[in-house]
Amino acid sequence: MLIASMFALAAVSSVVLGTIYPLYYDYMTGQKISIGPFFYIATFVPLYIPMLFMAGIFGYMGWNSKLKPKIIIYFVIAFIISAIIVYLIETRSYIAMFALLAACFLLIYTLHELYIFWQSKQIATNKLAMYISHLGLAGFVLCVVLNACLQYEADFVGGLDHKAEIDGFIFKLQDIKYSKNTEFVRQIAKFQITDKAGNEISNLAPEHRLYNIEKVAISKTHIHSFLFYDLYIALSRVQADKVHAKIYYKPAMAFLWLSLFIMFLGPLLRVK
């Protein structure tokens, strides 16, 4: 538990550093820097890989237990499943491969132990809390890897009625609006999103605001969440009736948040 806690602390520290340091750097130097998602993949995920294996093996067997044959079976099944996922998502990242293997291993091990626990019909809150937390942990890492490997972004540059097809989605600029008040000037671009068959999926209206006093420009991203993916559009600027925007595709976001909820639900079951 001590070693696992050390890995967890290091992983959380990497997230805190990536979040706080850009603000600290901006305060100290007056210059802005941004830390992208690959920083978290390169730091957070590798620290969680040992935790997944330790949770799967020592979490159920204990540190003094001998290696059981069923662990090898779990590992082989996890290797096959993770290899299929790697093939389907076409990733060459070794970090992603090992993370998928570790997540599948913990997921298979936990599901089997949970099945045995259910068949025994014993009420043990501590064990049930551990199983639920491990399921959430495995699902969280799995969703993070899938999100990092399958997400993409694209530029949209065009005027009214301009269309851009991006991975099966068709983005059409329907309207450009302007508004002004005492605080800021606002540019609004309205997009219609359809599939190739012309079926409407969503309408997004990102904004670009220029604050009068601070002289700071801020983009207000519009997000539409679906079950298997999220679509983001960030408006960069509107210049001479031409819109410059960024389109983001983020898969498995709903399942990522669900995994976090499940992971933190486990400790709540232990509270009496």
PDB file of N, CA and C in Angstrom, residues 149-232:
ATOM      1  N   CYS A 149      -5.064   8.788 -27.832  1.00  0.00           N
ATOM      2  CA  CYS A 149      -4.692   8.199 -29.113  1.00  0.00           C
ATOM      3  C   CYS A 149      -5.660   8.547 -30.237  1.00  0.00           C
ATOM      4  N   LEU A 150      -6.924   8.765 -29.922  1.00  0.00           N
ATOM      5  CA  LEU A 150      -7.939   8.942 -30.954  1.00  0.00           C
ATOM      6  C   LEU A 150      -8.395  10.392 -31.132  1.00  0.00           C
ATOM      7  N   GLN A 151      -8.024  11.282 -30.224  1.00  0.00           N
ATOM      8  CA  GLN A 151      -8.455  12.668 -30.356  1.00  0.00           C
ATOM      9  C   GLN A 151      -7.732  13.343 -31.527  1.00  0.00           C
ATOM     10  N   TYR A 152      -8.343  14.364 -32.052  1.00  0.00           N
ATOM     11  CA  TYR A 152      -7.703  15.135 -33.117  1.00  0.00           C
ATOM     12  C   TYR A 152      -8.266  16.549 -33.119  1.00  0.00           C
ATOM     13  N   GLU A 153      -7.571  17.419 -33.797  1.00  0.00           N
ATOM     14  CA  GLU A 153      -8.018  18.797 -33.960  1.00  0.00           C
ATOM     15  C   GLU A 153      -7.770  19.219 -35.400  1.00  0.00           C
ATOM     16  N   ALA A 154      -8.569  20.172 -35.855  1.00  0.00           N
ATOM     17  CA  ALA A 154      -8.471  20.637 -37.236  1.00  0.00           C
ATOM     18  C   ALA A 154      -8.788  22.122 -37.290  1.00  0.00           C
ATOM     19  N   ASP A 155      -8.249  22.806 -38.295  1.00  0.00           N
ATOM     20  CA  ASP A 155      -8.493  24.230 -38.491  1.00  0.00           C
ATOM     21  C   ASP A 155      -9.675  24.429 -39.432  1.00  0.00           C
ATOM     22  N   PHE A 156     -10.488  25.420 -39.116  1.00  0.00           N
ATOM     23  CA  PHE A 156     -11.591  25.829 -39.984  1.00  0.00           C
ATOM     24  C   PHE A 156     -11.349  27.280 -40.381  1.00  0.00           C
ATOM     25  N   VAL A 157     -11.214  27.521 -41.660  1.00  0.00           N
ATOM     26  CA  VAL A 157     -11.020  28.865 -42.182  1.00  0.00           C
ATOM     27  C   VAL A 157     -11.956  29.044 -43.371  1.00  0.00           C
ATOM     28  N   GLY A 158     -12.899  29.978 -43.276  1.00  0.00           N
ATOM     29  CA  GLY A 158     -13.835  30.181 -44.368  1.00  0.00           C
ATOM     30  C   GLY A 158     -14.916  31.175 -44.021  1.00  0.00           C
ATOM     31  N   GLY A 159     -15.693  31.569 -45.027  1.00  0.00           N
ATOM     32  CA  GLY A 159     -16.777  32.512 -44.834  1.00  0.00           C
ATOM     33  C   GLY A 159     -18.113  31.812 -44.702  1.00  0.00           C
ATOM     34  N   LEU A 160     -19.194  32.603 -44.877  1.00  0.00           N
ATOM     35  CA  LEU A 160     -20.537  32.056 -44.735  1.00  0.00           C
ATOM     36  C   LEU A 160     -20.781  30.926 -45.723  1.00  0.00           C
ATOM     37  N   ASP A 161     -21.463  29.899 -45.239  1.00  0.00           N
ATOM     38  CA  ASP A 161     -21.830  28.709 -46.016  1.00  0.00           C
ATOM     39  C   ASP A 161     -20.623  27.840 -46.396  1.00  0.00           C
ATOM     40  N   HIS A 162     -19.453  28.195 -45.868  1.00  0.00           N
ATOM     41  CA  HIS A 162     -18.288  27.340 -46.126  1.00  0.00           C
ATOM     42  C   HIS A 162     -18.429  26.041 -45.344  1.00  0.00           C
ATOM     43  N   LYS A 163     -18.069  24.925 -45.981  1.00  0.00           N
ATOM     44  CA  LYS A 163     -18.160  23.606 -45.354  1.00  0.00           C
ATOM     45  C   LYS A 163     -16.781  22.970 -45.255  1.00  0.00           C
ATOM     46  N   ALA A 164     -16.597  22.235 -44.188  1.00  0.00           N
ATOM     47  CA  ALA A 164     -15.364  21.476 -43.996  1.00  0.00           C
ATOM     48  C   ALA A 164     -15.728  20.089 -43.494  1.00  0.00           C
ATOM     49  N   GLU A 165     -15.252  19.072 -44.186  1.00  0.00           N
ATOM     50  CA  GLU A 165     -15.514  17.688 -43.773  1.00  0.00           C
ATOM     51  C   GLU A 165     -14.321  17.165 -43.007  1.00  0.00           C
ATOM     52  N   ILE A 166     -14.580  16.734 -41.789  1.00  0.00           N
ATOM     53  CA  ILE A 166     -13.515  16.263 -40.907  1.00  0.00           C
ATOM     54  C   ILE A 166     -13.945  14.931 -40.317  1.00  0.00           C
ATOM     55  N   ASP A 167     -13.329  13.868 -40.783  1.00  0.00           N
ATOM     56  CA  ASP A 167     -13.538  12.527 -40.247  1.00  0.00           C
ATOM     57  C   ASP A 167     -15.023  12.154 -40.165  1.00  0.00           C
ATOM     58  N   GLY A 168     -15.755  12.380 -41.240  1.00  0.00           N
ATOM     59  CA  GLY A 168     -17.151  11.994 -41.287  1.00  0.00           C
ATOM     60  C   GLY A 168     -18.126  13.051 -40.806  1.00  0.00           C
ATOM     61  N   PHE A 169     -17.621  14.133 -40.174  1.00  0.00           N
ATOM     62  CA  PHE A 169     -18.462  15.240 -39.738  1.00  0.00           C
ATOM     63  C   PHE A 169     -18.346  16.385 -40.747  1.00  0.00           C
ATOM     64  N   ILE A 170     -19.467  17.037 -41.039  1.00  0.00           N
ATOM     65  CA  ILE A 170     -19.463  18.188 -41.941  1.00  0.00           C
ATOM     66  C   ILE A 170     -19.826  19.425 -41.125  1.00  0.00           C
ATOM     67  N   PHE A 171     -18.897  20.376 -41.082  1.00  0.00           N
ATOM     68  CA  PHE A 171     -19.083  21.614 -40.333  1.00  0.00           C
ATOM     69  C   PHE A 171     -19.389  22.738 -41.326  1.00  0.00           C
ATOM     70  N   LYS A 172     -20.530  23.375 -41.153  1.00  0.00           N
ATOM     71  CA  LYS A 172     -20.957  24.455 -42.046  1.00  0.00           C
ATOM     72  C   LYS A 172     -21.133  25.739 -41.246  1.00  0.00           C
ATOM     73  N   LEU A 173     -20.504  26.814 -41.713  1.00  0.00           N
ATOM     74  CA  LEU A 173     -20.649  28.115 -41.060  1.00  0.00           C
ATOM     75  C   LEU A 173     -21.953  28.747 -41.530  1.00  0.00           C
ATOM     76  N   GLN A 174     -22.901  28.883 -40.619  1.00  0.00           N
ATOM     77  CA  GLN A 174     -24.225  29.393 -40.965  1.00  0.00           C
ATOM     78  C   GLN A 174     -24.376  30.899 -40.804  1.00  0.00           C
ATOM     79  N   ASP A 175     -23.721  31.450 -39.776  1.00  0.00           N
ATOM     80  CA  ASP A 175     -23.945  32.868 -39.495  1.00  0.00           C
ATOM     81  C   ASP A 175     -22.781  33.433 -38.695  1.00  0.00           C
ATOM     82  N   ILE A 176     -22.586  34.751 -38.830  1.00  0.00           N
ATOM     83  CA  ILE A 176     -21.591  35.488 -38.049  1.00  0.00           C
ATOM     84  C   ILE A 176     -22.294  36.681 -37.428  1.00  0.00           C
ATOM     85  N   LYS A 177     -22.184  36.827 -36.132  1.00  0.00           N
ATOM     86  CA  LYS A 177     -22.841  37.926 -35.438  1.00  0.00           C
ATOM     87  C   LYS A 177     -21.840  38.707 -34.591  1.00  0.00           C
ATOM     88  N   TYR A 178     -22.192  39.974 -34.356  1.00  0.00           N
ATOM     89  CA  TYR A 178     -21.376  40.848 -33.531  1.00  0.00           C
ATOM     90  C   TYR A 178     -22.270  41.522 -32.501  1.00  0.00           C
ATOM     91  N   SER A 179     -21.725  41.759 -31.328  1.00  0.00           N
ATOM     92  CA  SER A 179     -22.433  42.511 -30.294  1.00  0.00           C
ATOM     93  C   SER A 179     -21.408  43.257 -29.446  1.00  0.00           C
ATOM     94  N   LYS A 180     -21.878  44.294 -28.774  1.00  0.00           N
ATOM     95  CA  LYS A 180     -20.974  45.137 -28.004  1.00  0.00           C
ATOM     96  C   LYS A 180     -21.687  45.660 -26.777  1.00  0.00           C
ATOM     97  N   ASN A 181     -20.979  45.684 -25.661  1.00  0.00           N
ATOM     98  CA  ASN A 181     -21.481  46.319 -24.452  1.00  0.00           C
ATOM     99  C   ASN A 181     -20.335  47.064 -23.787  1.00  0.00           C
ATOM    100  N   THR A 182     -20.557  47.505 -22.571  1.00  0.00           N
ATOM    101  CA  THR A 182     -19.538  48.318 -21.897  1.00  0.00           C
ATOM    102  C   THR A 182     -18.303  47.514 -21.504  1.00  0.00           C
ATOM    103  N   GLU A 183     -18.432  46.195 -21.446  1.00  0.00           N
ATOM    104  CA  GLU A 183     -17.324  45.370 -20.982  1.00  0.00           C
ATOM    105  C   GLU A 183     -16.496  44.776 -22.108  1.00  0.00           C
ATOM    106  N   PHE A 184     -17.152  44.293 -23.166  1.00  0.00           N
ATOM    107  CA  PHE A 184     -16.409  43.603 -24.216  1.00  0.00           C
ATOM    108  C   PHE A 184     -17.139  43.686 -25.553  1.00  0.00           C
ATOM    109  N   VAL A 185     -16.362  43.407 -26.602  1.00  0.00           N
ATOM    110  CA  VAL A 185     -16.892  43.246 -27.952  1.00  0.00           C
ATOM    111  C   VAL A 185     -16.929  41.756 -28.241  1.00  0.00           C
ATOM    112  N   ARG A 186     -18.049  41.298 -28.767  1.00  0.00           N
ATOM    113  CA  ARG A 186     -18.234  39.861 -28.930  1.00  0.00           C
ATOM    114  C   ARG A 186     -18.447  39.491 -30.396  1.00  0.00           C
ATOM    115  N   GLN A 187     -17.703  38.480 -30.836  1.00  0.00           N
ATOM    116  CA  GLN A 187     -17.888  37.886 -32.159  1.00  0.00           C
ATOM    117  C   GLN A 187     -18.436  36.470 -31.962  1.00  0.00           C
ATOM    118  N   ILE A 188     -19.489  36.141 -32.696  1.00  0.00           N
ATOM    119  CA  ILE A 188     -20.134  34.835 -32.559  1.00  0.00           C
ATOM    120  C   ILE A 188     -20.216  34.173 -33.926  1.00  0.00           C
ATOM    121  N   ALA A 189     -19.764  32.936 -33.997  1.00  0.00           N
ATOM    122  CA  ALA A 189     -19.867  32.158 -35.229  1.00  0.00           C
ATOM    123  C   ALA A 189     -20.768  30.962 -34.977  1.00  0.00           C
ATOM    124  N   LYS A 190     -21.784  30.799 -35.806  1.00  0.00           N
ATOM    125  CA  LYS A 190     -22.730  29.697 -35.640  1.00  0.00           C
ATOM    126  C   LYS A 190     -22.436  28.600 -36.659  1.00  0.00           C
ATOM    127  N   PHE A 191     -22.206  27.397 -36.146  1.00  0.00           N
ATOM    128  CA  PHE A 191     -21.878  26.246 -36.980  1.00  0.00           C
ATOM    129  C   PHE A 191     -22.997  25.218 -36.916  1.00  0.00           C
ATOM    130  N   GLN A 192     -23.261  24.602 -38.044  1.00  0.00           N
ATOM    131  CA  GLN A 192     -24.147  23.438 -38.098  1.00  0.00           C
ATOM    132  C   GLN A 192     -23.300  22.205 -38.374  1.00  0.00           C
ATOM    133  N   ILE A 193     -23.519  21.165 -37.585  1.00  0.00           N
ATOM    134  CA  ILE A 193     -22.754  19.925 -37.730  1.00  0.00           C
ATOM    135  C   ILE A 193     -23.693  18.835 -38.224  1.00  0.00           C
ATOM    136  N   THR A 194     -23.346  18.221 -39.328  1.00  0.00           N
ATOM    137  CA  THR A 194     -24.150  17.134 -39.897  1.00  0.00           C
ATOM    138  C   THR A 194     -23.237  15.961 -40.228  1.00  0.00           C
ATOM    139  N   ASP A 195     -23.863  14.808 -40.492  1.00  0.00           N
ATOM    140  CA  ASP A 195     -23.095  13.675 -40.980  1.00  0.00           C
ATOM    141  C   ASP A 195     -23.100  13.698 -42.510  1.00  0.00           C
ATOM    142  N   LYS A 196     -22.497  12.696 -43.116  1.00  0.00           N
ATOM    143  CA  LYS A 196     -22.393  12.676 -44.574  1.00  0.00           C
ATOM    144  C   LYS A 196     -23.750  12.547 -45.249  1.00  0.00           C
ATOM    145  N   ALA A 197     -24.720  11.964 -44.540  1.00  0.00           N
ATOM    146  CA  ALA A 197     -26.054  11.804 -45.103  1.00  0.00           C
ATOM    147  C   ALA A 197     -26.896  13.069 -44.983  1.00  0.00           C
ATOM    148  N   GLY A 198     -26.358  14.092 -44.319  1.00  0.00           N
ATOM    149  CA  GLY A 198     -27.087  15.342 -44.156  1.00  0.00           C
ATOM    150  C   GLY A 198     -27.914  15.429 -42.895  1.00  0.00           C
ATOM    151  N   ASN A 199     -27.836  14.429 -42.046  1.00  0.00           N
ATOM    152  CA  ASN A 199     -28.578  14.447 -40.784  1.00  0.00           C
ATOM    153  C   ASN A 199     -27.904  15.388 -39.789  1.00  0.00           C
ATOM    154  N   GLU A 200     -28.685  16.282 -39.220  1.00  0.00           N
ATOM    155  CA  GLU A 200     -28.121  17.251 -38.284  1.00  0.00           C
ATOM    156  C   GLU A 200     -27.736  16.580 -36.972  1.00  0.00           C
ATOM    157  N   ILE A 201     -26.520  16.881 -36.526  1.00  0.00           N
ATOM    158  CA  ILE A 201     -26.013  16.324 -35.278  1.00  0.00           C
ATOM    159  C   ILE A 201     -26.103  17.348 -34.156  1.00  0.00           C
ATOM    160  N   SER A 202     -25.675  18.565 -34.445  1.00  0.00           N
ATOM    161  CA  SER A 202     -25.685  19.592 -33.413  1.00  0.00           C
ATOM    162  C   SER A 202     -25.463  20.963 -34.045  1.00  0.00           C
ATOM    163  N   ASN A 203     -25.691  22.010 -33.235  1.00  0.00           N
ATOM    164  CA  ASN A 203     -25.381  23.388 -33.612  1.00  0.00           C
ATOM    165  C   ASN A 203     -24.518  23.999 -32.521  1.00  0.00           C
ATOM    166  N   LEU A 204     -23.379  24.530 -32.882  1.00  0.00           N
ATOM    167  CA  LEU A 204     -22.456  25.118 -31.918  1.00  0.00           C
ATOM    168  C   LEU A 204     -22.211  26.578 -32.282  1.00  0.00           C
ATOM    169  N   ALA A 205     -22.058  27.415 -31.234  1.00  0.00           N
ATOM    170  CA  ALA A 205     -21.853  28.849 -31.447  1.00  0.00           C
ATOM    171  C   ALA A 205     -20.730  29.362 -30.555  1.00  0.00           C
ATOM    172  N   PRO A 206     -19.483  29.115 -30.920  1.00  0.00           N
ATOM    173  CA  PRO A 206     -18.365  29.636 -30.129  1.00  0.00           C
ATOM    174  C   PRO A 206     -18.252  31.151 -30.249  1.00  0.00           C
ATOM    175  N   GLU A 207     -17.600  31.748 -29.258  1.00  0.00           N
ATOM    176  CA  GLU A 207     -17.477  33.204 -29.219  1.00  0.00           C
ATOM    177  C   GLU A 207     -16.017  33.615 -29.079  1.00  0.00           C
ATOM    178  N   HIS A 208     -15.755  34.852 -29.489  1.00  0.00           N
ATOM    179  CA  HIS A 208     -14.456  35.479 -29.278  1.00  0.00           C
ATOM    180  C   HIS A 208     -14.710  36.855 -28.682  1.00  0.00           C
ATOM    181  N   ARG A 209     -14.218  37.071 -27.476  1.00  0.00           N
ATOM    182  CA  ARG A 209     -14.492  38.316 -26.764  1.00  0.00           C
ATOM    183  C   ARG A 209     -13.220  39.135 -26.579  1.00  0.00           C
ATOM    184  N   LEU A 210     -13.339  40.441 -26.822  1.00  0.00           N
ATOM    185  CA  LEU A 210     -12.246  41.380 -26.577  1.00  0.00           C
ATOM    186  C   LEU A 210     -12.703  42.346 -25.495  1.00  0.00           C
ATOM    187  N   TYR A 211     -12.093  42.240 -24.323  1.00  0.00           N
ATOM    188  CA  TYR A 211     -12.469  43.071 -23.185  1.00  0.00           C
ATOM    189  C   TYR A 211     -11.856  44.452 -23.320  1.00  0.00           C
ATOM    190  N   ASN A 212     -12.691  45.474 -23.122  1.00  0.00           N
ATOM    191  CA  ASN A 212     -12.283  46.855 -23.402  1.00  0.00           C
ATOM    192  C   ASN A 212     -11.222  47.367 -22.445  1.00  0.00           C
ATOM    193  N   ILE A 213     -11.397  47.127 -21.171  1.00  0.00           N
ATOM    194  CA  ILE A 213     -10.476  47.684 -20.175  1.00  0.00           C
ATOM    195  C   ILE A 213      -9.170  46.908 -20.140  1.00  0.00           C
ATOM    196  N   GLU A 214      -9.260  45.583 -20.029  1.00  0.00           N
ATOM    197  CA  GLU A 214      -8.042  44.767 -19.916  1.00  0.00           C
ATOM    198  C   GLU A 214      -7.311  44.610 -21.243  1.00  0.00           C
ATOM    199  N   LYS A 215      -8.009  44.861 -22.354  1.00  0.00           N
ATOM    200  CA  LYS A 215      -7.433  44.661 -23.687  1.00  0.00           C
ATOM    201  C   LYS A 215      -6.966  43.218 -23.863  1.00  0.00           C
ATOM    202  N   VAL A 216      -7.791  42.306 -23.377  1.00  0.00           N
ATOM    203  CA  VAL A 216      -7.481  40.882 -23.438  1.00  0.00           C
ATOM    204  C   VAL A 216      -8.540  40.182 -24.276  1.00  0.00           C
ATOM    205  N   ALA A 217      -8.089  39.331 -25.198  1.00  0.00           N
ATOM    206  CA  ALA A 217      -9.000  38.564 -26.042  1.00  0.00           C
ATOM    207  C   ALA A 217      -9.138  37.152 -25.478  1.00  0.00           C
ATOM    208  N   ILE A 218     -10.360  36.688 -25.331  1.00  0.00           N
ATOM    209  CA  ILE A 218     -10.637  35.367 -24.764  1.00  0.00           C
ATOM    210  C   ILE A 218     -11.620  34.630 -25.671  1.00  0.00           C
ATOM    211  N   SER A 219     -11.307  33.397 -25.957  1.00  0.00           N
ATOM    212  CA  SER A 219     -12.204  32.554 -26.747  1.00  0.00           C
ATOM    213  C   SER A 219     -13.090  31.742 -25.820  1.00  0.00           C
ATOM    214  N   LYS A 220     -14.374  31.721 -26.110  1.00  0.00           N
ATOM    215  CA  LYS A 220     -15.334  30.935 -25.338  1.00  0.00           C
ATOM    216  C   LYS A 220     -15.736  29.724 -26.161  1.00  0.00           C
ATOM    217  N   THR A 221     -15.190  28.592 -25.779  1.00  0.00           N
ATOM    218  CA  THR A 221     -15.421  27.356 -26.529  1.00  0.00           C
ATOM    219  C   THR A 221     -16.833  26.834 -26.298  1.00  0.00           C
ATOM    220  N   HIS A 222     -17.451  26.361 -27.365  1.00  0.00           N
ATOM    221  CA  HIS A 222     -18.763  25.732 -27.260  1.00  0.00           C
ATOM    222  C   HIS A 222     -18.575  24.217 -27.391  1.00  0.00           C
ATOM    223  N   ILE A 223     -19.152  23.487 -26.465  1.00  0.00           N
ATOM    224  CA  ILE A 223     -18.948  22.040 -26.384  1.00  0.00           C
ATOM    225  C   ILE A 223     -20.286  21.332 -26.501  1.00  0.00           C
ATOM    226  N   HIS A 224     -20.307  20.287 -27.272  1.00  0.00           N
ATOM    227  CA  HIS A 224     -21.479  19.416 -27.308  1.00  0.00           C
ATOM    228  C   HIS A 224     -21.026  18.004 -26.965  1.00  0.00           C
ATOM    229  N   SER A 225     -21.628  17.438 -25.930  1.00  0.00           N
ATOM    230  CA  SER A 225     -21.222  16.125 -25.435  1.00  0.00           C
ATOM    231  C   SER A 225     -22.164  15.050 -25.941  1.00  0.00           C
ATOM    232  N   PHE A 226     -21.581  13.975 -26.429  1.00  0.00           N
ATOM    233  CA  PHE A 226     -22.312  12.793 -26.832  1.00  0.00           C
ATOM    234  C   PHE A 226     -21.866  11.633 -25.943  1.00  0.00           C
ATOM    235  N   LEU A 227     -22.458  10.482 -26.132  1.00  0.00           N
ATOM    236  CA  LEU A 227     -22.119   9.336 -25.296  1.00  0.00           C
ATOM    237  C   LEU A 227     -20.697   8.853 -25.548  1.00  0.00           C
ATOM    238  N   PHE A 228     -20.303   8.766 -26.817  1.00  0.00           N
ATOM    239  CA  PHE A 228     -19.000   8.197 -27.150  1.00  0.00           C
ATOM    240  C   PHE A 228     -17.939   9.246 -27.484  1.00  0.00           C
ATOM    241  N   TYR A 229     -18.321  10.497 -27.660  1.00  0.00           N
ATOM    242  CA  TYR A 229     -17.337  11.517 -27.998  1.00  0.00           C
ATOM    243  C   TYR A 229     -17.896  12.897 -27.678  1.00  0.00           C
ATOM    244  N   ASP A 230     -16.986  13.878 -27.606  1.00  0.00           N
ATOM    245  CA  ASP A 230     -17.359  15.282 -27.450  1.00  0.00           C
ATOM    246  C   ASP A 230     -16.784  16.075 -28.614  1.00  0.00           C
ATOM    247  N   LEU A 231     -17.528  17.093 -29.040  1.00  0.00           N
ATOM    248  CA  LEU A 231     -17.066  17.997 -30.088  1.00  0.00           C
ATOM    249  C   LEU A 231     -16.899  19.392 -29.494  1.00  0.00           C
ATOM    250  N   TYR A 232     -15.739  20.003 -29.757  1.00  0.00           N
ATOM    251  CA  TYR A 232     -15.448  21.346 -29.290  1.00  0.00           C
ATOM    252  C   TYR A 232     -15.165  22.232 -30.503  1.00  0.00           C
TER     253      TYR A 232
END
